[in-house]
């Protein structure tokens, strides 16, 4: 089976945006991969990478740099509903913007939807116990 290795985010400020995610979620930087255009955080079973704009050219993506619209978003699993609320509050203090306040989804997830300081969408959620029929 193939597994998810790294989720990469293009960022104008890789230092600032990686710090935002370190501060909000407690992720640690994997320093051996640090470069002038890249930061990588240990996010548990996968990693979260931040690429500077120079990576568009490196990856031959310059023609797609200005593509508009939300194309992908990141989901973070919290330990509890309270943890969701605490992470949302911390994210807002660190410069995030709330899109949708915490709510229970049709799939019985307790989640909130936010923009990080650079406008990337992310969700903080907790999968709740199955509802009794």
JSON list of C-alpha atoms in Angstrom, two decimals:
[
{"chain": "A", "resi": 1, "resn": "UNK", "atom": "CA", "xyz": [0.00, 0.00, 0.00]},
{"chain": "A", "resi": 2, "resn": "UNK", "atom": "CA", "xyz": [1.14, 3.54, -0.73]},
{"chain": "A", "resi": 3, "resn": "UNK", "atom": "CA", "xyz": [1.05, 5.93, 2.25]},
{"chain": "A", "resi": 4, "resn": "UNK", "atom": "CA", "xyz": [0.87, 9.70, 2.51]},
{"chain": "A", "resi": 5, "resn": "UNK", "atom": "CA", "xyz": [4.35, 11.08, 3.15]},
{"chain": "A", "resi": 6, "resn": "UNK", "atom": "CA", "xyz": [4.21, 14.89, 3.16]},
{"chain": "A", "resi": 7, "resn": "UNK", "atom": "CA", "xyz": [1.54, 17.52, 2.55]},
{"chain": "A", "resi": 8, "resn": "UNK", "atom": "CA", "xyz": [3.22, 20.60, 1.10]},
{"chain": "A", "resi": 9, "resn": "UNK", "atom": "CA", "xyz": [1.95, 24.17, 1.30]},
{"chain": "A", "resi": 10, "resn": "UNK", "atom": "CA", "xyz": [3.32, 27.04, -0.76]},
{"chain": "A", "resi": 11, "resn": "UNK", "atom": "CA", "xyz": [3.98, 29.98, 1.54]},
{"chain": "A", "resi": 12, "resn": "UNK", "atom": "CA", "xyz": [5.27, 33.51, 1.07]},
{"chain": "A", "resi": 13, "resn": "UNK", "atom": "CA", "xyz": [6.83, 33.24, 4.55]},
{"chain": "A", "resi": 14, "resn": "UNK", "atom": "CA", "xyz": [7.89, 29.65, 5.23]},
{"chain": "A", "resi": 15, "resn": "UNK", "atom": "CA", "xyz": [9.42, 30.58, 8.58]},
{"chain": "A", "resi": 16, "resn": "UNK", "atom": "CA", "xyz": [6.33, 32.42, 9.82]},
{"chain": "A", "resi": 17, "resn": "UNK", "atom": "CA", "xyz": [3.78, 29.94, 8.50]},
{"chain": "A", "resi": 18, "resn": "UNK", "atom": "CA", "xyz": [5.65, 26.89, 9.79]},
{"chain": "A", "resi": 19, "resn": "UNK", "atom": "CA", "xyz": [5.90, 28.65, 13.18]},
{"chain": "A", "resi": 20, "resn": "UNK", "atom": "CA", "xyz": [2.12, 29.19, 13.13]},
{"chain": "A", "resi": 21, "resn": "UNK", "atom": "CA", "xyz": [1.51, 25.44, 12.75]},
{"chain": "A", "resi": 22, "resn": "UNK", "atom": "CA", "xyz": [4.20, 24.59, 15.32]},
{"chain": "A", "resi": 23, "resn": "UNK", "atom": "CA", "xyz": [2.60, 26.96, 17.83]},
{"chain": "A", "resi": 24, "resn": "UNK", "atom": "CA", "xyz": [-1.01, 25.91, 17.21]},
{"chain": "A", "resi": 25, "resn": "UNK", "atom": "CA", "xyz": [-0.52, 22.13, 16.99]},
{"chain": "A", "resi": 26, "resn": "UNK", "atom": "CA", "xyz": [2.77, 21.54, 18.79]},
{"chain": "A", "resi": 27, "resn": "UNK", "atom": "CA", "xyz": [4.51, 20.05, 15.75]},
{"chain": "A", "resi": 28, "resn": "UNK", "atom": "CA", "xyz": [8.31, 19.87, 15.81]},
{"chain": "A", "resi": 29, "resn": "UNK", "atom": "CA", "xyz": [10.50, 20.91, 12.91]},
{"chain": "A", "resi": 30, "resn": "UNK", "atom": "CA", "xyz": [12.49, 18.18, 11.18]},
{"chain": "A", "resi": 31, "resn": "UNK", "atom": "CA", "xyz": [15.61, 20.33, 10.90]},
{"chain": "A", "resi": 32, "resn": "UNK", "atom": "CA", "xyz": [17.65, 18.00, 8.71]},
{"chain": "A", "resi": 33, "resn": "UNK", "atom": "CA", "xyz": [15.40, 18.98, 5.77]},
{"chain": "A", "resi": 34, "resn": "UNK", "atom": "CA", "xyz": [15.60, 22.73, 6.40]},
{"chain": "A", "resi": 35, "resn": "UNK", "atom": "CA", "xyz": [16.71, 24.84, 3.44]},
{"chain": "A", "resi": 36, "resn": "UNK", "atom": "CA", "xyz": [16.32, 28.46, 2.37]},
{"chain": "A", "resi": 37, "resn": "UNK", "atom": "CA", "xyz": [13.12, 27.49, 0.51]},
{"chain": "A", "resi": 38, "resn": "UNK", "atom": "CA", "xyz": [11.72, 24.66, 2.66]},
{"chain": "A", "resi": 39, "resn": "UNK", "atom": "CA", "xyz": [10.64, 23.79, 6.19]},
{"chain": "A", "resi": 40, "resn": "UNK", "atom": "CA", "xyz": [9.24, 20.42, 7.31]},
{"chain": "A", "resi": 41, "resn": "UNK", "atom": "CA", "xyz": [7.23, 19.63, 10.43]},
{"chain": "A", "resi": 42, "resn": "UNK", "atom": "CA", "xyz": [6.61, 16.23, 12.03]},
{"chain": "A", "resi": 43, "resn": "UNK", "atom": "CA", "xyz": [2.82, 15.95, 12.09]},
{"chain": "A", "resi": 44, "resn": "UNK", "atom": "CA", "xyz": [2.59, 12.41, 13.43]},
{"chain": "A", "resi": 45, "resn": "UNK", "atom": "CA", "xyz": [1.93, 9.81, 10.75]},
{"chain": "A", "resi": 46, "resn": "UNK", "atom": "CA", "xyz": [2.79, 12.29, 8.01]},
{"chain": "A", "resi": 47, "resn": "UNK", "atom": "CA", "xyz": [4.74, 15.52, 7.67]},
{"chain": "A", "resi": 48, "resn": "UNK", "atom": "CA", "xyz": [3.72, 19.06, 6.80]},
{"chain": "A", "resi": 49, "resn": "UNK", "atom": "CA", "xyz": [6.04, 20.91, 4.43]},
{"chain": "A", "resi": 50, "resn": "UNK", "atom": "CA", "xyz": [6.26, 24.60, 3.55]},
{"chain": "A", "resi": 51, "resn": "UNK", "atom": "CA", "xyz": [7.72, 25.65, 0.22]},
{"chain": "A", "resi": 52, "resn": "UNK", "atom": "CA", "xyz": [8.82, 29.18, -0.59]},
{"chain": "A", "resi": 53, "resn": "UNK", "atom": "CA", "xyz": [7.72, 30.72, -3.92]},
{"chain": "A", "resi": 54, "resn": "UNK", "atom": "CA", "xyz": [11.10, 29.78, -5.44]},
{"chain": "A", "resi": 55, "resn": "UNK", "atom": "CA", "xyz": [9.86, 26.18, -5.41]},
{"chain": "A", "resi": 56, "resn": "UNK", "atom": "CA", "xyz": [7.36, 27.01, -8.18]},
{"chain": "A", "resi": 57, "resn": "UNK", "atom": "CA", "xyz": [10.27, 27.38, -10.59]},
{"chain": "A", "resi": 58, "resn": "UNK", "atom": "CA", "xyz": [12.18, 24.44, -9.12]},
{"chain": "A", "resi": 59, "resn": "UNK", "atom": "CA", "xyz": [9.16, 22.18, -9.69]},
{"chain": "A", "resi": 60, "resn": "UNK", "atom": "CA", "xyz": [8.36, 23.75, -13.10]},
{"chain": "A", "resi": 61, "resn": "UNK", "atom": "CA", "xyz": [5.05, 25.05, -11.76]},
{"chain": "A", "resi": 62, "resn": "UNK", "atom": "CA", "xyz": [5.56, 28.75, -12.52]},
{"chain": "A", "resi": 63, "resn": "UNK", "atom": "CA", "xyz": [2.63, 28.75, -14.99]},
{"chain": "A", "resi": 64, "resn": "UNK", "atom": "CA", "xyz": [0.32, 27.67, -12.16]},
{"chain": "A", "resi": 65, "resn": "UNK", "atom": "CA", "xyz": [1.53, 30.06, -9.48]},
{"chain": "A", "resi": 66, "resn": "UNK", "atom": "CA", "xyz": [-1.46, 32.40, -9.70]},
{"chain": "A", "resi": 67, "resn": "UNK", "atom": "CA", "xyz": [-4.16, 29.72, -9.99]},
{"chain": "A", "resi": 68, "resn": "UNK", "atom": "CA", "xyz": [-7.04, 30.98, -7.85]},
{"chain": "A", "resi": 69, "resn": "UNK", "atom": "CA", "xyz": [-9.45, 29.14, -5.62]},
{"chain": "A", "resi": 70, "resn": "UNK", "atom": "CA", "xyz": [-9.28, 26.64, -2.80]},
{"chain": "A", "resi": 71, "resn": "UNK", "atom": "CA", "xyz": [-7.88, 23.43, -4.27]},
{"chain": "A", "resi": 72, "resn": "UNK", "atom": "CA", "xyz": [-6.90, 21.54, -1.13]},
{"chain": "A", "resi": 73, "resn": "UNK", "atom": "CA", "xyz": [-7.19, 21.88, 2.62]},
{"chain": "A", "resi": 74, "resn": "UNK", "atom": "CA", "xyz": [-5.54, 20.21, 5.56]},
{"chain": "A", "resi": 75, "resn": "UNK", "atom": "CA", "xyz": [-7.36, 18.38, 8.36]},
{"chain": "A", "resi": 76, "resn": "UNK", "atom": "CA", "xyz": [-5.96, 18.09, 11.88]},
{"chain": "A", "resi": 77, "resn": "UNK", "atom": "CA", "xyz": [-7.39, 15.57, 14.34]},
{"chain": "A", "resi": 78, "resn": "UNK", "atom": "CA", "xyz": [-7.67, 16.88, 17.90]},
{"chain": "A", "resi": 79, "resn": "UNK", "atom": "CA", "xyz": [-7.86, 14.74, 21.05]},
{"chain": "A", "resi": 80, "resn": "UNK", "atom": "CA", "xyz": [-11.32, 15.96, 22.13]},
{"chain": "A", "resi": 81, "resn": "UNK", "atom": "CA", "xyz": [-14.02, 18.54, 21.44]},
{"chain": "A", "resi": 82, "resn": "UNK", "atom": "CA", "xyz": [-12.39, 20.75, 24.04]},
{"chain": "A", "resi": 83, "resn": "UNK", "atom": "CA", "xyz": [-9.06, 20.37, 22.24]},
{"chain": "A", "resi": 84, "resn": "UNK", "atom": "CA", "xyz": [-10.74, 21.50, 19.00]},
{"chain": "A", "resi": 85, "resn": "UNK", "atom": "CA", "xyz": [-12.01, 24.61, 20.75]},
{"chain": "A", "resi": 86, "resn": "UNK", "atom": "CA", "xyz": [-8.61, 25.31, 22.34]},
{"chain": "A", "resi": 87, "resn": "UNK", "atom": "CA", "xyz": [-6.74, 24.86, 19.03]},
{"chain": "A", "resi": 88, "resn": "UNK", "atom": "CA", "xyz": [-9.19, 27.16, 17.27]},
{"chain": "A", "resi": 89, "resn": "UNK", "atom": "CA", "xyz": [-8.73, 29.83, 19.96]},
{"chain": "A", "resi": 90, "resn": "UNK", "atom": "CA", "xyz": [-4.95, 29.48, 19.74]},
{"chain": "A", "resi": 91, "resn": "UNK", "atom": "CA", "xyz": [-5.05, 29.65, 15.93]},
{"chain": "A", "resi": 92, "resn": "UNK", "atom": "CA", "xyz": [-7.13, 32.85, 16.06]},
{"chain": "A", "resi": 93, "resn": "UNK", "atom": "CA", "xyz": [-4.64, 34.45, 18.47]},
{"chain": "A", "resi": 94, "resn": "UNK", "atom": "CA", "xyz": [-1.82, 33.51, 16.07]},
{"chain": "A", "resi": 95, "resn": "UNK", "atom": "CA", "xyz": [-3.48, 35.18, 13.08]},
{"chain": "A", "resi": 96, "resn": "UNK", "atom": "CA", "xyz": [-5.94, 32.64, 11.66]},
{"chain": "A", "resi": 97, "resn": "UNK", "atom": "CA", "xyz": [-9.40, 33.68, 10.49]},
{"chain": "A", "resi": 98, "resn": "UNK", "atom": "CA", "xyz": [-12.47, 31.64, 11.33]},
{"chain": "A", "resi": 99, "resn": "UNK", "atom": "CA", "xyz": [-14.56, 30.51, 8.36]},
{"chain": "A", "resi": 100, "resn": "UNK", "atom": "CA", "xyz": [-16.99, 28.21, 10.19]},
{"chain": "A", "resi": 101, "resn": "UNK", "atom": "CA", "xyz": [-17.33, 27.90, 13.95]},
{"chain": "A", "resi": 102, "resn": "UNK", "atom": "CA", "xyz": [-17.08, 24.44, 15.50]},
{"chain": "A", "resi": 103, "resn": "UNK", "atom": "CA", "xyz": [-20.09, 22.28, 14.65]},
{"chain": "A", "resi": 104, "resn": "UNK", "atom": "CA", "xyz": [-21.04, 18.60, 14.40]},
{"chain": "A", "resi": 105, "resn": "UNK", "atom": "CA", "xyz": [-20.99, 17.35, 10.80]},
{"chain": "A", "resi": 106, "resn": "UNK", "atom": "CA", "xyz": [-23.22, 14.77, 9.14]},
{"chain": "A", "resi": 107, "resn": "UNK", "atom": "CA", "xyz": [-20.35, 12.30, 9.69]},
{"chain": "A", "resi": 108, "resn": "UNK", "atom": "CA", "xyz": [-20.36, 13.05, 13.44]},
{"chain": "A", "resi": 109, "resn": "UNK", "atom": "CA", "xyz": [-17.12, 15.03, 13.41]},
{"chain": "A", "resi": 110, "resn": "UNK", "atom": "CA", "xyz": [-16.83, 18.08, 15.63]},
{"chain": "A", "resi": 111, "resn": "UNK", "atom": "CA", "xyz": [-14.95, 20.55, 13.46]},
{"chain": "A", "resi": 112, "resn": "UNK", "atom": "CA", "xyz": [-14.10, 24.14, 12.67]},
{"chain": "A", "resi": 113, "resn": "UNK", "atom": "CA", "xyz": [-12.90, 25.60, 9.37]},
{"chain": "A", "resi": 114, "resn": "UNK", "atom": "CA", "xyz": [-10.24, 28.34, 9.28]},
{"chain": "A", "resi": 115, "resn": "UNK", "atom": "CA", "xyz": [-7.83, 30.28, 7.07]},
{"chain": "A", "resi": 116, "resn": "UNK", "atom": "CA", "xyz": [-4.21, 30.27, 8.23]},
{"chain": "A", "resi": 117, "resn": "UNK", "atom": "CA", "xyz": [-2.33, 33.61, 8.18]},
{"chain": "A", "resi": 118, "resn": "UNK", "atom": "CA", "xyz": [-1.59, 33.20, 4.43]},
{"chain": "A", "resi": 119, "resn": "UNK", "atom": "CA", "xyz": [-5.16, 32.28, 3.47]},
{"chain": "A", "resi": 120, "resn": "UNK", "atom": "CA", "xyz": [-4.80, 28.49, 3.23]},
{"chain": "A", "resi": 121, "resn": "UNK", "atom": "CA", "xyz": [-7.83, 26.57, 4.45]},
{"chain": "A", "resi": 122, "resn": "UNK", "atom": "CA", "xyz": [-7.52, 24.05, 7.27]},
{"chain": "A", "resi": 123, "resn": "UNK", "atom": "CA", "xyz": [-9.90, 22.22, 9.55]},
{"chain": "A", "resi": 124, "resn": "UNK", "atom": "CA", "xyz": [-9.52, 21.13, 13.15]},
{"chain": "A", "resi": 125, "resn": "UNK", "atom": "CA", "xyz": [-11.76, 18.23, 14.04]},
{"chain": "A", "resi": 126, "resn": "UNK", "atom": "CA", "xyz": [-12.46, 15.38, 16.40]},
{"chain": "A", "resi": 127, "resn": "UNK", "atom": "CA", "xyz": [-14.19, 12.22, 15.25]},
{"chain": "A", "resi": 128, "resn": "UNK", "atom": "CA", "xyz": [-16.95, 11.67, 17.80]},
{"chain": "A", "resi": 129, "resn": "UNK", "atom": "CA", "xyz": [-18.17, 8.28, 19.05]},
{"chain": "A", "resi": 130, "resn": "UNK", "atom": "CA", "xyz": [-20.80, 6.68, 16.84]},
{"chain": "A", "resi": 131, "resn": "UNK", "atom": "CA", "xyz": [-24.29, 7.92, 17.49]},
{"chain": "A", "resi": 132, "resn": "UNK", "atom": "CA", "xyz": [-26.70, 5.41, 18.97]},
{"chain": "A", "resi": 133, "resn": "UNK", "atom": "CA", "xyz": [-29.50, 4.48, 16.59]}
]
